[in-house]
C-alpha cells in the first residue's frame, strides 16, 4: 500500500480548517465549516476540527467500534472539552467528516457532509459525497454569486447565505454535519464494499474537489490518474492555478477565491 497526502490552507497566512490522519487501515478527513456569524464559542473552527479529528481517529482505530458510534463518541468528547461555550448557538463550530476503514474482507466508510470518498478499480470509479448542503439556501447562494469576491456586497450576501444555511443545518430536510450533538451521526452515509473491488482510493475535501466539481477541468478518473502520476500536491497546485486565474469569481462564481484543500490518496490496495 502507498499513502500520499497533501493539505493546504486557503491562504498562507490563515489557519487550515481542514484536518486529516492516515494509516494503512484508517483515513479520517475533516473540513471545518467557515464561520461567518457568531459561533457562541471562544475557540476557532481549526481548534474544533483538530480535536474532533484526533478523537474520531482514536475511537475509529478500534475495529470493534462501529463508525457511527466512533463519530458520536468523538462529538460528545469534544463537546465536553468546551462546555463553557454556548453549544446551542446555531453557529457553534462544525465540520464535514469522512472516514474510510479497512477490515480483512471489506472497506467501510462514513460520510457526513461534503467531504468526498473515491473508491476505484480498473473498471469502476465510485464517488461518495454528501451534497445536501448544496441544496440549501438556494436563493441566497444565487444572490451571493452575483457579486465579485472581495466586494462589500459579496461579504454582506455571504452573511445572509450563512444564516440561511445555519437554519437548515442539522435539521430534517436540510443537511447534516458534526457539531455538538452526537445524534447527527444517524444521518451519515455509511456502507461496506469488498476489498477485492477497490485498488485505489482518495478522500478529499471540497476545496480539492474543485478541480472536478467546480472547474470541470478533470473527471474523477482523470483526477485519480493525476494522483497516481504526480501525487496530491499536483492536484492542489492545479486547483490554486485555476483559482488565481479567476480571482473575483466571474468565470466560476464561488464564495471565496481559495478554499482549504486536502487529499489523502491510497494506492496498491490489493
Tab-separated table of C-alpha atoms in Angstrom:
chain	number	residue	atom	x	y	z
A	1	UNK	CA	0.000	0.000	0.000
A	2	UNK	CA	1.063	3.556	-0.714
A	3	UNK	CA	-0.393	6.548	1.132
A	4	UNK	CA	0.200	10.077	-0.173
A	5	UNK	CA	-1.334	13.214	1.298
A	6	UNK	CA	-1.341	16.967	0.859
A	7	UNK	CA	-3.186	19.721	2.705
A	8	UNK	CA	-3.085	23.497	2.243
A	9	UNK	CA	-4.902	26.410	3.860
A	10	UNK	CA	-6.823	28.767	1.597
A	11	UNK	CA	-4.115	31.386	2.135
A	12	UNK	CA	-0.619	31.117	3.550
A	13	UNK	CA	-1.421	33.470	6.439
A	14	UNK	CA	-4.594	31.637	7.520
A	15	UNK	CA	-5.118	28.602	9.717
A	16	UNK	CA	-6.043	25.433	7.872
A	17	UNK	CA	-9.550	24.396	8.946
A	18	UNK	CA	-9.164	21.009	7.250
A	19	UNK	CA	-7.695	18.117	9.236
A	20	UNK	CA	-6.602	14.600	8.323
A	21	UNK	CA	-4.970	11.462	9.639
A	22	UNK	CA	-3.937	8.462	7.559
A	23	UNK	CA	-2.678	4.972	8.330
A	24	UNK	CA	-2.862	1.665	6.429
A	25	UNK	CA	-6.223	0.774	7.984
A	26	UNK	CA	-7.838	4.133	8.704
A	27	UNK	CA	-8.219	7.501	6.984
A	28	UNK	CA	-10.055	10.407	8.608
A	29	UNK	CA	-10.586	13.736	6.820
A	30	UNK	CA	-12.455	16.742	8.204
A	31	UNK	CA	-13.445	20.038	6.646
A	32	UNK	CA	-14.262	22.667	9.241
A	33	UNK	CA	-17.194	24.883	8.253
A	34	UNK	CA	-16.308	28.522	7.592
A	35	UNK	CA	-17.642	30.781	10.344
A	36	UNK	CA	-19.250	33.988	9.041
A	37	UNK	CA	-21.518	34.630	12.012
A	38	UNK	CA	-21.192	34.498	15.775
A	39	UNK	CA	-20.377	30.964	16.956
A	40	UNK	CA	-21.014	31.341	20.671
A	41	UNK	CA	-17.607	29.716	21.119
A	42	UNK	CA	-14.262	31.118	22.234
A	43	UNK	CA	-12.460	28.518	20.134
A	44	UNK	CA	-11.943	28.599	16.391
A	45	UNK	CA	-13.021	26.194	13.680
A	46	UNK	CA	-9.472	24.898	13.317
A	47	UNK	CA	-9.437	24.049	17.038
A	48	UNK	CA	-12.699	22.164	16.695
A	49	UNK	CA	-11.657	20.220	13.589
A	50	UNK	CA	-8.327	19.201	15.125
A	51	UNK	CA	-9.884	17.933	18.343
A	52	UNK	CA	-12.738	16.160	16.618
A	53	UNK	CA	-10.354	14.552	14.145
A	54	UNK	CA	-7.994	13.328	16.842
A	55	UNK	CA	-10.816	11.906	18.962
A	56	UNK	CA	-12.505	10.275	15.982
A	57	UNK	CA	-9.246	8.696	14.829
A	58	UNK	CA	-8.687	7.238	18.287
A	59	UNK	CA	-12.186	5.763	18.522
A	60	UNK	CA	-12.342	4.512	14.938
A	61	UNK	CA	-8.963	2.776	15.234
A	62	UNK	CA	-10.770	0.206	17.404
A	63	UNK	CA	-12.312	-2.104	14.819
A	64	UNK	CA	-14.909	-3.313	17.340
A	65	UNK	CA	-16.499	0.171	17.406
A	66	UNK	CA	-18.883	0.891	14.528
A	67	UNK	CA	-18.026	4.072	12.634
A	68	UNK	CA	-21.232	5.934	13.606
A	69	UNK	CA	-20.589	5.084	17.257
A	70	UNK	CA	-16.978	6.268	16.914
A	71	UNK	CA	-18.095	9.603	15.480
A	72	UNK	CA	-20.818	10.024	18.100
A	73	UNK	CA	-18.288	9.416	20.879
A	74	UNK	CA	-15.879	11.894	19.327
A	75	UNK	CA	-18.551	14.606	19.003
A	76	UNK	CA	-19.517	14.105	22.641
A	77	UNK	CA	-15.874	14.106	23.722
A	78	UNK	CA	-15.160	17.446	22.039
A	79	UNK	CA	-18.385	18.983	23.330
A	80	UNK	CA	-17.215	18.100	26.831
A	81	UNK	CA	-13.961	19.959	26.169
A	82	UNK	CA	-15.736	23.311	25.775
A	83	UNK	CA	-18.940	23.245	27.769
A	84	UNK	CA	-18.133	26.832	28.780
A	85	UNK	CA	-19.103	27.814	25.237
A	86	UNK	CA	-22.687	28.159	24.018
A	87	UNK	CA	-23.027	24.834	22.234
A	88	UNK	CA	-26.663	25.606	21.472
A	89	UNK	CA	-25.677	28.533	19.236
A	90	UNK	CA	-26.764	27.998	15.612
A	91	UNK	CA	-23.190	28.781	14.570
A	92	UNK	CA	-21.363	26.509	17.005
A	93	UNK	CA	-18.230	25.148	15.270
A	94	UNK	CA	-18.895	22.217	12.960
A	95	UNK	CA	-17.170	20.058	10.365
A	96	UNK	CA	-17.903	17.743	7.476
A	97	UNK	CA	-16.414	14.289	8.058
A	98	UNK	CA	-15.297	11.290	6.026
A	99	UNK	CA	-13.863	8.047	7.414
A	100	UNK	CA	-12.523	5.105	5.427
A	101	UNK	CA	-11.572	1.991	7.412
A	102	UNK	CA	-10.143	-1.274	6.132
A	103	UNK	CA	-11.014	-4.666	7.586
A	104	UNK	CA	-9.761	-8.024	6.365
A	105	UNK	CA	-12.524	-8.561	3.809
A	106	UNK	CA	-14.001	-5.121	3.240
A	107	UNK	CA	-13.680	-1.366	3.357
A	108	UNK	CA	-16.269	0.554	5.335
A	109	UNK	CA	-16.937	4.237	5.092
A	110	UNK	CA	-18.848	7.021	6.771
A	111	UNK	CA	-19.558	10.401	5.176
A	112	UNK	CA	-21.311	13.270	6.961
A	113	UNK	CA	-21.164	16.487	4.974
A	114	UNK	CA	-19.386	17.267	1.732
A	115	UNK	CA	-16.044	15.533	2.202
A	116	UNK	CA	-15.735	13.006	-0.625
A	117	UNK	CA	-14.503	9.431	-0.899
A	118	UNK	CA	-13.461	7.885	-4.223
A	119	UNK	CA	-13.308	4.096	-4.470
A	120	UNK	CA	-11.914	2.832	-7.760
A	121	UNK	CA	-10.829	-0.260	-9.632
A	122	UNK	CA	-9.611	-0.666	-13.204
A	123	UNK	CA	-13.200	-0.697	-14.431
A	124	UNK	CA	-15.186	1.451	-11.994
A	125	UNK	CA	-14.974	4.774	-10.175
A	126	UNK	CA	-17.473	5.280	-7.355
A	127	UNK	CA	-17.701	8.694	-5.689
A	128	UNK	CA	-19.468	9.201	-2.366
A	129	UNK	CA	-20.224	12.826	-1.463
A	130	UNK	CA	-22.978	14.043	0.833
A	131	UNK	CA	-24.064	17.132	-1.122
A	132	UNK	CA	-27.185	18.013	0.864
A	133	UNK	CA	-25.662	21.346	1.880
A	134	UNK	CA	-25.625	22.410	-1.792
A	135	UNK	CA	-29.409	22.091	-1.884
A	136	UNK	CA	-29.948	24.610	0.922
A	137	UNK	CA	-30.082	28.437	0.822
A	138	UNK	CA	-30.527	28.385	-2.972
A	139	UNK	CA	-31.839	31.944	-3.308
A	140	UNK	CA	-29.105	33.305	-1.047
A	141	UNK	CA	-26.417	31.374	-2.952
A	142	UNK	CA	-27.540	32.755	-6.283
A	143	UNK	CA	-27.648	36.264	-4.846
A	144	UNK	CA	-24.092	35.960	-3.486
A	145	UNK	CA	-22.828	34.628	-6.812
A	146	UNK	CA	-23.750	37.916	-8.499
A	147	UNK	CA	-21.047	39.878	-6.670
A	148	UNK	CA	-17.263	39.797	-7.127
A	149	UNK	CA	-15.156	38.155	-4.452
A	150	UNK	CA	-13.741	40.777	-2.115
A	151	UNK	CA	-16.586	43.281	-2.523
A	152	UNK	CA	-18.643	44.614	0.372
A	153	UNK	CA	-21.796	43.418	-1.396
A	154	UNK	CA	-20.382	39.891	-1.599
A	155	UNK	CA	-19.485	39.887	2.095
A	156	UNK	CA	-22.995	41.008	3.064
A	157	UNK	CA	-24.611	38.428	0.756
A	158	UNK	CA	-22.447	35.663	2.214
A	159	UNK	CA	-23.589	36.505	5.732
A	160	UNK	CA	-27.215	36.260	4.581
A	161	UNK	CA	-26.399	32.948	2.893
A	162	UNK	CA	-24.704	31.670	6.054
A	163	UNK	CA	-27.748	32.479	8.179
A	164	UNK	CA	-29.951	30.565	5.720
A	165	UNK	CA	-27.523	27.645	5.769
A	166	UNK	CA	-27.429	27.560	9.556
A	167	UNK	CA	-31.225	27.493	9.660
A	168	UNK	CA	-31.046	24.247	7.648
A	169	UNK	CA	-28.052	22.739	9.444
A	170	UNK	CA	-28.748	19.529	11.323
A	171	UNK	CA	-32.485	19.781	10.720
A	172	UNK	CA	-34.852	17.457	8.817
A	173	UNK	CA	-34.900	18.386	5.152
A	174	UNK	CA	-31.598	20.254	5.498
A	175	UNK	CA	-28.057	18.974	5.771
A	176	UNK	CA	-26.073	17.251	8.482
A	177	UNK	CA	-22.563	17.795	9.842
A	178	UNK	CA	-20.678	17.089	13.041
A	179	UNK	CA	-21.186	19.852	15.613
A	180	UNK	CA	-22.174	19.421	19.284
A	181	UNK	CA	-24.975	16.841	19.072
A	182	UNK	CA	-23.901	13.188	18.634
A	183	UNK	CA	-27.343	12.330	17.233
A	184	UNK	CA	-26.352	13.811	13.854
A	185	UNK	CA	-24.454	10.593	13.093
A	186	UNK	CA	-27.814	8.935	12.424
A	187	UNK	CA	-27.874	10.859	9.149
A	188	UNK	CA	-24.426	9.845	7.894
A	189	UNK	CA	-23.900	7.887	4.685
A	190	UNK	CA	-22.424	4.501	5.623
A	191	UNK	CA	-21.636	1.374	3.637
A	192	UNK	CA	-19.224	-1.509	3.154
A	193	UNK	CA	-17.557	-2.658	-0.070
A	194	UNK	CA	-15.391	-5.755	-0.678
A	195	UNK	CA	-11.652	-5.195	-0.560
A	196	UNK	CA	-11.438	-7.037	-3.877
A	197	UNK	CA	-13.437	-4.258	-5.581
A	198	UNK	CA	-11.041	-1.407	-4.700
A	199	UNK	CA	-7.450	-0.919	-5.792
A	200	UNK	CA	-7.228	2.882	-5.389
A	201	UNK	CA	-8.977	5.386	-3.189
A	202	UNK	CA	-8.929	9.060	-2.329
A	203	UNK	CA	-10.535	11.029	0.479
A	204	UNK	CA	-10.731	14.753	-0.181
A	205	UNK	CA	-12.327	17.990	0.984
A	206	UNK	CA	-14.435	20.156	-1.309
A	207	UNK	CA	-11.564	22.589	-1.748
A	208	UNK	CA	-9.574	19.870	-3.506
A	209	UNK	CA	-12.648	18.545	-5.327
A	210	UNK	CA	-12.980	21.934	-7.028
A	211	UNK	CA	-10.829	20.622	-9.879
A	212	UNK	CA	-13.714	18.324	-10.843
A	213	UNK	CA	-16.886	19.671	-9.235
A	214	UNK	CA	-16.426	23.421	-9.757
A	215	UNK	CA	-13.876	23.989	-12.503
A	216	UNK	CA	-14.726	20.930	-14.622
A	217	UNK	CA	-11.074	20.667	-15.584
A	218	UNK	CA	-10.928	16.908	-14.983
A	219	UNK	CA	-13.132	13.888	-14.432
A	220	UNK	CA	-12.844	11.802	-11.282
A	221	UNK	CA	-10.936	9.245	-13.356
A	222	UNK	CA	-8.595	11.993	-14.593
A	223	UNK	CA	-8.004	13.093	-11.011
A	224	UNK	CA	-7.097	9.561	-9.955
A	225	UNK	CA	-4.646	9.302	-12.841
A	226	UNK	CA	-3.114	12.630	-11.851
A	227	UNK	CA	-2.845	11.465	-8.250
A	228	UNK	CA	-1.098	8.303	-9.399
A	229	UNK	CA	1.291	10.055	-11.777
A	230	UNK	CA	2.057	13.305	-9.933
A	231	UNK	CA	0.622	12.999	-6.427
A	232	UNK	CA	-1.788	15.086	-4.331
A	233	UNK	CA	0.392	18.204	-4.337
A	234	UNK	CA	-0.006	18.484	-8.104
A	235	UNK	CA	-3.792	18.333	-7.822
A	236	UNK	CA	-3.726	21.160	-5.284
A	237	UNK	CA	-1.287	23.147	-7.447
A	238	UNK	CA	-3.703	22.961	-10.383
A	239	UNK	CA	-6.628	23.977	-8.188
A	240	UNK	CA	-4.700	27.016	-6.963
A	241	UNK	CA	-3.703	27.893	-10.522
A	242	UNK	CA	-7.321	27.885	-11.651
A	243	UNK	CA	-8.441	29.877	-8.602
A	244	UNK	CA	-5.771	32.502	-9.306
A	245	UNK	CA	-6.890	32.761	-12.949
A	246	UNK	CA	-10.349	33.906	-11.785
A	247	UNK	CA	-9.674	35.906	-8.611
A	248	UNK	CA	-13.069	37.615	-8.308
A	249	UNK	CA	-15.201	34.661	-9.377
A	250	UNK	CA	-16.589	35.881	-12.705
A	251	UNK	CA	-15.879	32.648	-14.592
A	252	UNK	CA	-16.580	30.338	-11.660
A	253	UNK	CA	-18.876	32.056	-9.139
A	254	UNK	CA	-17.952	30.930	-5.633
A	255	UNK	CA	-17.890	32.080	-2.026
A	256	UNK	CA	-14.159	32.727	-1.785
A	257	UNK	CA	-11.217	32.729	-4.165
A	258	UNK	CA	-9.450	29.803	-2.494
A	259	UNK	CA	-10.556	27.186	-0.014
A	260	UNK	CA	-8.650	24.917	2.340
A	261	UNK	CA	-7.844	21.789	0.349
A	262	UNK	CA	-6.862	18.286	1.476
A	263	UNK	CA	-6.373	14.966	-0.323
A	264	UNK	CA	-5.340	11.568	1.020
A	265	UNK	CA	-4.579	9.106	-1.795
A	266	UNK	CA	-4.267	5.357	-1.245
A	267	UNK	CA	-2.931	3.027	-3.944
A	268	UNK	CA	-1.882	-0.605	-4.379
A	269	UNK	CA	-4.679	-1.741	-2.076
A	270	UNK	CA	-4.810	-5.317	-3.312
